[in-house]
Short mmCIF file of C-alpha atoms in Angstrom, two decimals:
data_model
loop_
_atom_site.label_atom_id
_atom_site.label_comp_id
_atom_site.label_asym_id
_atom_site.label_seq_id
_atom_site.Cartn_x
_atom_site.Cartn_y
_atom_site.Cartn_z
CA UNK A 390 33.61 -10.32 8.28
CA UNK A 391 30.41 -9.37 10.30
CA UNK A 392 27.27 -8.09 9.25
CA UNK A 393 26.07 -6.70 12.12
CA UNK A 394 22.99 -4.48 10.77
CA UNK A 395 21.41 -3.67 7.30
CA UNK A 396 19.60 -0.27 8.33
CA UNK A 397 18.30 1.42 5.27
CA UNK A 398 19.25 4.77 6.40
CA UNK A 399 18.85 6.15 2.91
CA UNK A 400 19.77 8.88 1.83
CA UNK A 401 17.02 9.55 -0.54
CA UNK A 402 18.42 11.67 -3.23
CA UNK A 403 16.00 11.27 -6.92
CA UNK A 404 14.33 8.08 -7.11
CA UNK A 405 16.72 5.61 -5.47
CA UNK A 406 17.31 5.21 -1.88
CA UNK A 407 21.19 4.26 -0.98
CA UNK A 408 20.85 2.57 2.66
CA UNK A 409 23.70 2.51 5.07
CA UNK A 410 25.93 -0.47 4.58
CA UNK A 411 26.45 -2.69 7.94
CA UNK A 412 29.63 -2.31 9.26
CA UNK A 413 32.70 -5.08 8.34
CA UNK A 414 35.31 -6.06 10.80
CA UNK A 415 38.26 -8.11 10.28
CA UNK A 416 41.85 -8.92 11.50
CA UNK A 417 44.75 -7.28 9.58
CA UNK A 418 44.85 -8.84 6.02
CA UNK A 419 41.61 -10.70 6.11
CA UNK A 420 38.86 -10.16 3.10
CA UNK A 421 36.13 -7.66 4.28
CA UNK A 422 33.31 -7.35 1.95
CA UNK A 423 30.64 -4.58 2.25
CA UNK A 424 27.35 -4.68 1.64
CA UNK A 425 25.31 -1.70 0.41
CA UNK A 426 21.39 -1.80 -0.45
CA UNK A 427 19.72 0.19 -3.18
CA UNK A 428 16.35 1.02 -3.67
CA UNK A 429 15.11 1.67 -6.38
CA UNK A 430 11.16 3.65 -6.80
CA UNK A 431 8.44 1.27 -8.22
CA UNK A 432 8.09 2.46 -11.80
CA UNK A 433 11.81 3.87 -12.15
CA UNK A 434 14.94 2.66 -13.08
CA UNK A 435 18.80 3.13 -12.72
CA UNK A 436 21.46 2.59 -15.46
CA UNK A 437 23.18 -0.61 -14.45
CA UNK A 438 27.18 -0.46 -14.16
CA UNK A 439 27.14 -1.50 -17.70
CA UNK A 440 24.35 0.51 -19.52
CA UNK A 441 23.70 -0.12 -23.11
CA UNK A 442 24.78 3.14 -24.43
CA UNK A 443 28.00 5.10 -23.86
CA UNK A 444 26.11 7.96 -23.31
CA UNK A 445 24.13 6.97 -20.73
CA UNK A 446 25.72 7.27 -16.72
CA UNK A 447 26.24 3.91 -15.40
CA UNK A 448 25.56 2.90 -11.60
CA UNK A 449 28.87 3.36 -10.20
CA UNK A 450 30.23 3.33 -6.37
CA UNK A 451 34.15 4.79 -5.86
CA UNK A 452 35.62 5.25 -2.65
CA UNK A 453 37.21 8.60 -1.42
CA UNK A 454 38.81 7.64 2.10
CA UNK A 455 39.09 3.87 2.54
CA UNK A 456 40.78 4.22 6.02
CA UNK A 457 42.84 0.90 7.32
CA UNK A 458 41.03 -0.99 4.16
CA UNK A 459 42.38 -1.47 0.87
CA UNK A 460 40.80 -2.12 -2.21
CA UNK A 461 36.62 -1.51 -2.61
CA UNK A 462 36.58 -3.14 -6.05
CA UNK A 463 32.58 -3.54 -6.35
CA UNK A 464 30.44 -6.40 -7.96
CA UNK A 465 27.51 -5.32 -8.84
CA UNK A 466 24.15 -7.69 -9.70
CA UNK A 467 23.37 -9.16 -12.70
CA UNK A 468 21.20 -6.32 -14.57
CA UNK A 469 17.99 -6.97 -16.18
CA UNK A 470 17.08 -5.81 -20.25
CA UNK A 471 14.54 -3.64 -19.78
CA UNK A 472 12.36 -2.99 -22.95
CA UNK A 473 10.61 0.29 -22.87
CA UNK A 474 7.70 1.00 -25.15
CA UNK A 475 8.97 4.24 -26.38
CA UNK A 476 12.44 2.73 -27.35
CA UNK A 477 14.24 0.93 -30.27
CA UNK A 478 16.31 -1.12 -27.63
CA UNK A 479 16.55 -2.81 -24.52
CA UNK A 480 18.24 -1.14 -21.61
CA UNK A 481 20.46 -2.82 -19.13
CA UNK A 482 18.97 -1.59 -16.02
CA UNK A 483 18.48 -2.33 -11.82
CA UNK A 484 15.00 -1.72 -10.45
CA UNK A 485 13.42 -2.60 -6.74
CA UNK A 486 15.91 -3.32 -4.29
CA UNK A 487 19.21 -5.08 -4.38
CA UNK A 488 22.90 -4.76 -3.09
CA UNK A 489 26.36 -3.72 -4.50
CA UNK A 490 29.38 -5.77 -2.44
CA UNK A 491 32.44 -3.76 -1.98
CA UNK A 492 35.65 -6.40 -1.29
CA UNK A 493 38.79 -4.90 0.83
CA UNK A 494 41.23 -6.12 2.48
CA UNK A 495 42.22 -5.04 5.77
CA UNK A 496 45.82 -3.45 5.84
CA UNK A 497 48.28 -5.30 6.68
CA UNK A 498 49.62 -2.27 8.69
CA UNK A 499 46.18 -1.62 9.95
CA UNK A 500 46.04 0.22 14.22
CA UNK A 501 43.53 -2.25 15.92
CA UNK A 502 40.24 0.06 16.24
CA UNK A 503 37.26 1.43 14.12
CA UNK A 504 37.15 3.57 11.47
CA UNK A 505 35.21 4.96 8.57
CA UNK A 506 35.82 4.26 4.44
CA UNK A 507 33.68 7.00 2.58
CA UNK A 508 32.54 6.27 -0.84
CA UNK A 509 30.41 8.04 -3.48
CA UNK A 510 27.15 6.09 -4.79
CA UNK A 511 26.85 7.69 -8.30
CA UNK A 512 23.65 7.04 -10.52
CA UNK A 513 21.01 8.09 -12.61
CA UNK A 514 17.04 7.56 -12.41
CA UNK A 515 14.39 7.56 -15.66
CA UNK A 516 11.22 6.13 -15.45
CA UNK A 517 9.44 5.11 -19.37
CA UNK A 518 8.94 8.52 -20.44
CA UNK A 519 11.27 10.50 -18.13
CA UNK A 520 14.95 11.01 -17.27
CA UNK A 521 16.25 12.62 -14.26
CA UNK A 522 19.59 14.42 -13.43
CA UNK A 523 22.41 12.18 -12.51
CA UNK A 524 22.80 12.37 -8.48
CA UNK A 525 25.94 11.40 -6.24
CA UNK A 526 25.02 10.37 -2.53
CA UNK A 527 28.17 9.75 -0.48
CA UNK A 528 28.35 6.21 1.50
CA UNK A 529 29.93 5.83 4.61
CA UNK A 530 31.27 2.14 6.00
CA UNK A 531 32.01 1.66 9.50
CA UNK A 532 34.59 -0.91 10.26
CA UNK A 533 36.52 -2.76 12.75
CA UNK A 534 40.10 -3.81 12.46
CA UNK A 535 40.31 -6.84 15.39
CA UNK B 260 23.16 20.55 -12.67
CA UNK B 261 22.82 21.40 -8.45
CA UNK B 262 19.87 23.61 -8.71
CA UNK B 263 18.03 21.72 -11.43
CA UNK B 264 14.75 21.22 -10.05
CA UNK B 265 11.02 21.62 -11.26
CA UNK B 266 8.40 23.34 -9.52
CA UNK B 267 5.70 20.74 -9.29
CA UNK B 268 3.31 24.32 -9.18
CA UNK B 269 5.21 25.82 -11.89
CA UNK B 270 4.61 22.94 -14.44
CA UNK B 271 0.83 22.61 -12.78
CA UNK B 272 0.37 25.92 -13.90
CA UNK B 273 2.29 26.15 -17.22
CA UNK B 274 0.52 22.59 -18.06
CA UNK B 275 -3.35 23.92 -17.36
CA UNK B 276 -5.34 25.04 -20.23
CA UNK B 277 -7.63 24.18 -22.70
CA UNK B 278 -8.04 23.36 -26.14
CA UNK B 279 -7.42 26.58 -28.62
CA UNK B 280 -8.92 26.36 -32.03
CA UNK B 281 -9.96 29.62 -33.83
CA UNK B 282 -8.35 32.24 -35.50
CA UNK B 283 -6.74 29.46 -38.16
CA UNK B 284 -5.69 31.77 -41.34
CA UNK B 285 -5.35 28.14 -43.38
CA UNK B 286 -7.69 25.69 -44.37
CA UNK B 287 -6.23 23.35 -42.22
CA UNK B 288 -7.53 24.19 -38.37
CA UNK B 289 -5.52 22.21 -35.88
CA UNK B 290 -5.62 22.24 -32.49
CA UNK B 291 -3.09 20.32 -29.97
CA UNK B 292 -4.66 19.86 -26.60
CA UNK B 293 -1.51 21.18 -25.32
CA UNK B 294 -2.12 24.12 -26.39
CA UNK B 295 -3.31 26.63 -24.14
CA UNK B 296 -5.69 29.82 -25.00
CA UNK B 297 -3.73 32.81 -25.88
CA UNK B 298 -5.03 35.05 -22.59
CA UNK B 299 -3.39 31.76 -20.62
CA UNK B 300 -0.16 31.95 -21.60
CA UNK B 301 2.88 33.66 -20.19
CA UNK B 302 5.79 35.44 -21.86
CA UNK B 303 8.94 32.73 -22.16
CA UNK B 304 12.03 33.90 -20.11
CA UNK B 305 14.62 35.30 -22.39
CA UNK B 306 18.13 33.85 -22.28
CA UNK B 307 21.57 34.24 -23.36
CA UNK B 308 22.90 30.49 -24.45
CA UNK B 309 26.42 29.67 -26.20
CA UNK B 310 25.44 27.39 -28.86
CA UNK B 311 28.32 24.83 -30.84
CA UNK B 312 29.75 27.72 -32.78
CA UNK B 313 30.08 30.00 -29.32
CA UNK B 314 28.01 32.25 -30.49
CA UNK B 315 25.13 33.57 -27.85
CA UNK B 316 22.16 32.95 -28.92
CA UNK B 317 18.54 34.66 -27.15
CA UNK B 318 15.62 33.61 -27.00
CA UNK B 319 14.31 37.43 -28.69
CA UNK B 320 16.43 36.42 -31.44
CA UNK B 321 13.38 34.27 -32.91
CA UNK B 322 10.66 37.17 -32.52
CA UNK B 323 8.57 36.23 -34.93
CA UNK B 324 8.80 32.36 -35.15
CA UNK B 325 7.11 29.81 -33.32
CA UNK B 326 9.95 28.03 -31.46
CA UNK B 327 10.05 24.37 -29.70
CA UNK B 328 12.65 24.72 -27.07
CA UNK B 329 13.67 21.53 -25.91
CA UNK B 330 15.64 20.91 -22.59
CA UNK B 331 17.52 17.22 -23.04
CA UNK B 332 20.80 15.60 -22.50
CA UNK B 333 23.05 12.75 -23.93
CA UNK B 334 22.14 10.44 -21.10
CA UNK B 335 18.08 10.89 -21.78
CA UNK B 336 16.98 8.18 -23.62
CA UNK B 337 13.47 9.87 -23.96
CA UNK B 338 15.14 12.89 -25.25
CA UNK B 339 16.41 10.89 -27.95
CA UNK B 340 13.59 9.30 -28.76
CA UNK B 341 12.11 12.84 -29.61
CA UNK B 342 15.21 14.59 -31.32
CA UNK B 343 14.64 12.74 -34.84
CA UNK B 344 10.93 14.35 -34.56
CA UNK B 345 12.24 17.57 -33.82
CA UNK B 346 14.87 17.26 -36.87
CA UNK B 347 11.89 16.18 -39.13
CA UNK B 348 9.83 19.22 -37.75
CA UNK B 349 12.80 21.66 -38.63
CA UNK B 350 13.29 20.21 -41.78
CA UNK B 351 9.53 20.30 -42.85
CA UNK B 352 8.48 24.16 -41.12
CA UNK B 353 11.18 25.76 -41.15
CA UNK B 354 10.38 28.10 -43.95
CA UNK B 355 7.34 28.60 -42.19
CA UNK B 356 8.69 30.61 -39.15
CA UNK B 357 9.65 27.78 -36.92
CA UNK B 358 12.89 26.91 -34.91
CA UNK B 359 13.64 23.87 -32.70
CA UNK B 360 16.13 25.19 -30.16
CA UNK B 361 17.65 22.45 -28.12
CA UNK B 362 19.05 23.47 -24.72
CA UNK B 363 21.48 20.20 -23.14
CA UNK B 364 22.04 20.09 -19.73
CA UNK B 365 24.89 17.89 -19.53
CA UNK B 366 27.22 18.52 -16.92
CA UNK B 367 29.91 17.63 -19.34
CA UNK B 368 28.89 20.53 -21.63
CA UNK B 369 30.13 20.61 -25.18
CA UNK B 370 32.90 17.74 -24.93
CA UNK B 371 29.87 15.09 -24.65
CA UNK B 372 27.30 17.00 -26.87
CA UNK B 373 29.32 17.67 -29.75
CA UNK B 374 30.16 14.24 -30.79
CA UNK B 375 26.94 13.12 -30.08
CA UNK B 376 25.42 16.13 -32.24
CA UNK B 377 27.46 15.14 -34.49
CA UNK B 378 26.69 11.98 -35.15
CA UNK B 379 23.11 12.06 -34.88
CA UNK B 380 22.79 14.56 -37.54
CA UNK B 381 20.91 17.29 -35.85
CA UNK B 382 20.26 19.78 -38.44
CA UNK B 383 18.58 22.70 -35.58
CA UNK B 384 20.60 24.40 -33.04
CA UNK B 385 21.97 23.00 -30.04
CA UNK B 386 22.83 25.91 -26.81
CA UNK B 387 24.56 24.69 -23.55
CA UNK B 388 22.01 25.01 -20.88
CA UNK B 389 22.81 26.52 -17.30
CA UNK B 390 21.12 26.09 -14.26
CA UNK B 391 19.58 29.69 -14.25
CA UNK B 392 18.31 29.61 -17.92
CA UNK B 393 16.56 26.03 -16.16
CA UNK B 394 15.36 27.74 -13.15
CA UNK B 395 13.95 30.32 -15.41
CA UNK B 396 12.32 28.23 -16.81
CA UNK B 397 10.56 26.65 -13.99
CA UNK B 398 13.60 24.34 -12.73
CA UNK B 399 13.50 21.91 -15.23
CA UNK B 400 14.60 18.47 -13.00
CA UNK B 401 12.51 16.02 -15.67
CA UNK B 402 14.04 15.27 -19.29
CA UNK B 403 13.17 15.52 -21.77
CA UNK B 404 10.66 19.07 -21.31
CA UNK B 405 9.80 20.97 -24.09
CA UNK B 406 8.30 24.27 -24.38
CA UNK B 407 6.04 25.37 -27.37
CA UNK B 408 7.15 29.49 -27.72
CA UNK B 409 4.02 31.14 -30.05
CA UNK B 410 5.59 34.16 -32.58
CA UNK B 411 5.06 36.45 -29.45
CA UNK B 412 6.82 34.79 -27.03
CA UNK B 413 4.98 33.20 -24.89
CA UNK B 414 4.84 29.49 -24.12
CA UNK B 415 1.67 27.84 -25.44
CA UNK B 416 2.39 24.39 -24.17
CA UNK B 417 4.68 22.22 -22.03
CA UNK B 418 5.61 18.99 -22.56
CA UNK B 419 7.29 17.10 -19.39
CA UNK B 420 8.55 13.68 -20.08
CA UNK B 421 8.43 11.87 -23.73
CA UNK B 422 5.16 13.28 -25.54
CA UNK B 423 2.99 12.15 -28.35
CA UNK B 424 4.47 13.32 -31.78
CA UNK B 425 1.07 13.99 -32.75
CA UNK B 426 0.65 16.66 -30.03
CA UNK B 427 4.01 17.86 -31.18
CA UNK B 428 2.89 18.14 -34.99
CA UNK B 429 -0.75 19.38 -33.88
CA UNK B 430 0.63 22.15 -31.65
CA UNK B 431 3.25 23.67 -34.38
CA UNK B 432 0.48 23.83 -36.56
CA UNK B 433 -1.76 25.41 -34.83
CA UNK B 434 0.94 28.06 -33.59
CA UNK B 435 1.74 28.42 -37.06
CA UNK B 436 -1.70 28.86 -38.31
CA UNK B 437 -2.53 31.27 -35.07
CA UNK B 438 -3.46 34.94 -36.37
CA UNK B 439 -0.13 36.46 -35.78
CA UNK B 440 -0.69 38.70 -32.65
CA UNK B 441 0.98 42.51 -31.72
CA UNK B 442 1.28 43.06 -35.43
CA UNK B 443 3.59 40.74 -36.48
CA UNK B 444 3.47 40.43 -40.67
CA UNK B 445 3.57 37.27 -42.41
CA UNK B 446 5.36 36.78 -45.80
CA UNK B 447 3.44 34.29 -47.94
CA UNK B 448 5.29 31.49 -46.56
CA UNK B 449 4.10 32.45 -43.03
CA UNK B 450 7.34 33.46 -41.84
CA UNK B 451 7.39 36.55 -39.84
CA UNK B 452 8.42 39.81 -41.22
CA UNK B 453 10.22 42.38 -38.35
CA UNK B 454 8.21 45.34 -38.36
CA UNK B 455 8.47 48.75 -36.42
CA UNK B 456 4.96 46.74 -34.51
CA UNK B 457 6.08 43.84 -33.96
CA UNK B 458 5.49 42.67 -30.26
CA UNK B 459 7.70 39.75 -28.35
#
């Protein structure tokens, strides 16, 4: 796998900032794993992947085309507690700026040549007093199959 | 919720106003500084809602009552913060001419409001929002924000964002206390009676 740029592109989209991820390569059936960087505003917050309600939208990346790669399960951080005046409990939250990893594998079938997975970064911004509408910014990985 | 946004202007202007204190008809004068003078407010936009039962539900239905219309969703933990207020508010005015309308604007609609409804107990009525009732209402992109509707229709205060119950509390009572304007009657609970004068 090669990192070969981390250019925060962003698509700015309510509060968080998804950058573009730098493009993977890898020979056919090798481990790729993608990098994407969030960022979040000073004084906001997204759900994390695991948010302490059911009712609240977690951070959550899926992939609609994933090209000559297979897979895109995602690991997210480890999420902080957040305690906010205003609330009973803590919420499990990201703030500032950190990265998701999506891990593929390249096909084993793969053509020798770039290409382009597309995924969907969905989320959903509050700061202490205020929530805002849940927003889905599409992703797009370039990759290399050597 | 595509076209949910908030005029930064719109709120500006719906937010700026002073402190209104006279025409009290109890003993008790309140005044929320939320509340704007009566010449400063505008006339709420009427709307046509489906609330649990699929009924529609306007906005001129509550003519007469002060209402707190609250925009919110299921994922707002702010909102929820508030909606036990706004329960306690129903439960303690309502035979004073007051309503809590809550308007959720969960993309999900009914099949994630319902149980959650549910299970919080909310004893006031809940409409599905739409993005033109939101718009209408100045975009509405930050939740929770609440609008304080005086018996003639017109908002008398905005709340964007998780407010102070006190301002909540202070507001309703002053609305409440407010010489009725256009010739809207009181019964002797201070609930409005319809009359051939009554003005929106």
């Amino acid at each position: 796998m090669a990192l070969l740029s981390l250019t925060l592109a962003a698509q700015s989209n309510g509060h968080m900032k998804v950058g573009q991820p730098a493009s993977v390569s890898g020979k056919r059936g090798a481990t790729v794993d993608a990098k994407i960087p969030l960022v979040i505003d000073p004084g906001f917050h997204v759900n994390s992947n695991t948010p302490s309600d059911e009712t609240l939208i977690p951070l959550s990346v899926t992939w609609k085309n994933t090209g000559a790669l297979e897979g895109g399960k995602v690991t997210f951080p480890k999420p902080t507690q957040e305690k906010y005046a205003a609330l009973d409990k803590p919420l499990s939250v990201f703030t500032g700026n950190f990265e998701v990893v999506a891990h593929f594998k390249v096909a084993a079938n793969a053509p020798a040549g770039p290409g382009v997975a597309v995924g969907q970064v969905k989320y959903q911004a509050c700061n202490s007093t205020t929530c805002f509408p849940p927003k889905t910014v599409e992703v797009s990985l370039p990759y290399s199959v050597q | 919720m595509s076209a949910f946004r908030f005029s930064a202007a719109a709120i500006t202007a719906l937010l700026f106003g002073y402190v209104f204190s006279g025409c009290s008809t109890t003993p008790r004068s309140v005044s929320a500084a939320s509340v704007k003078s009566e010449k400063d407010r505008k006339e709420a936009p009427d709307f046509a809602l489906k609330d649990a039962d699929g009924k529609v539900v306007h906005l001129a239905d509550y003519k007469g009552k002060v209402v707190l219309l609250d925009f919110w969703a299921t994922w707002c933990s702010p909102c929820k913060v508030e909606i036990p207020w706004f329960m306690e508010m129903q439960r303690k005015n309502k035979d004073r001419g007051f309503e809590v309308l809550g308007v959720a604007m969960d993309d999900e609609g009914w099949e994630v409001v319902k149980p959650y409804i549910a299970k919080a107990g909310v004893n006031y009525r809940i409409l599905a929002g739409n993005d033109m009732t939101a718009q209408e209402y100045g975009g509405v992109d930050a939740l929770p924000t609440t609008f304080l509707i005086d018996r003639t229709g017109k908002i008398a205060a905005v709340h964007v964002g998780l407010a102070s119950k006190k301002d909540f509390d202070d507001g309703i009572e002053q609305l409440l206390n407010d010489a009725p304007a256009g010739g809207i009657k009181l019964d002797r609970d201070g609930a409005a009676v319809p009359n051939a004068g009554s003005a929106k």
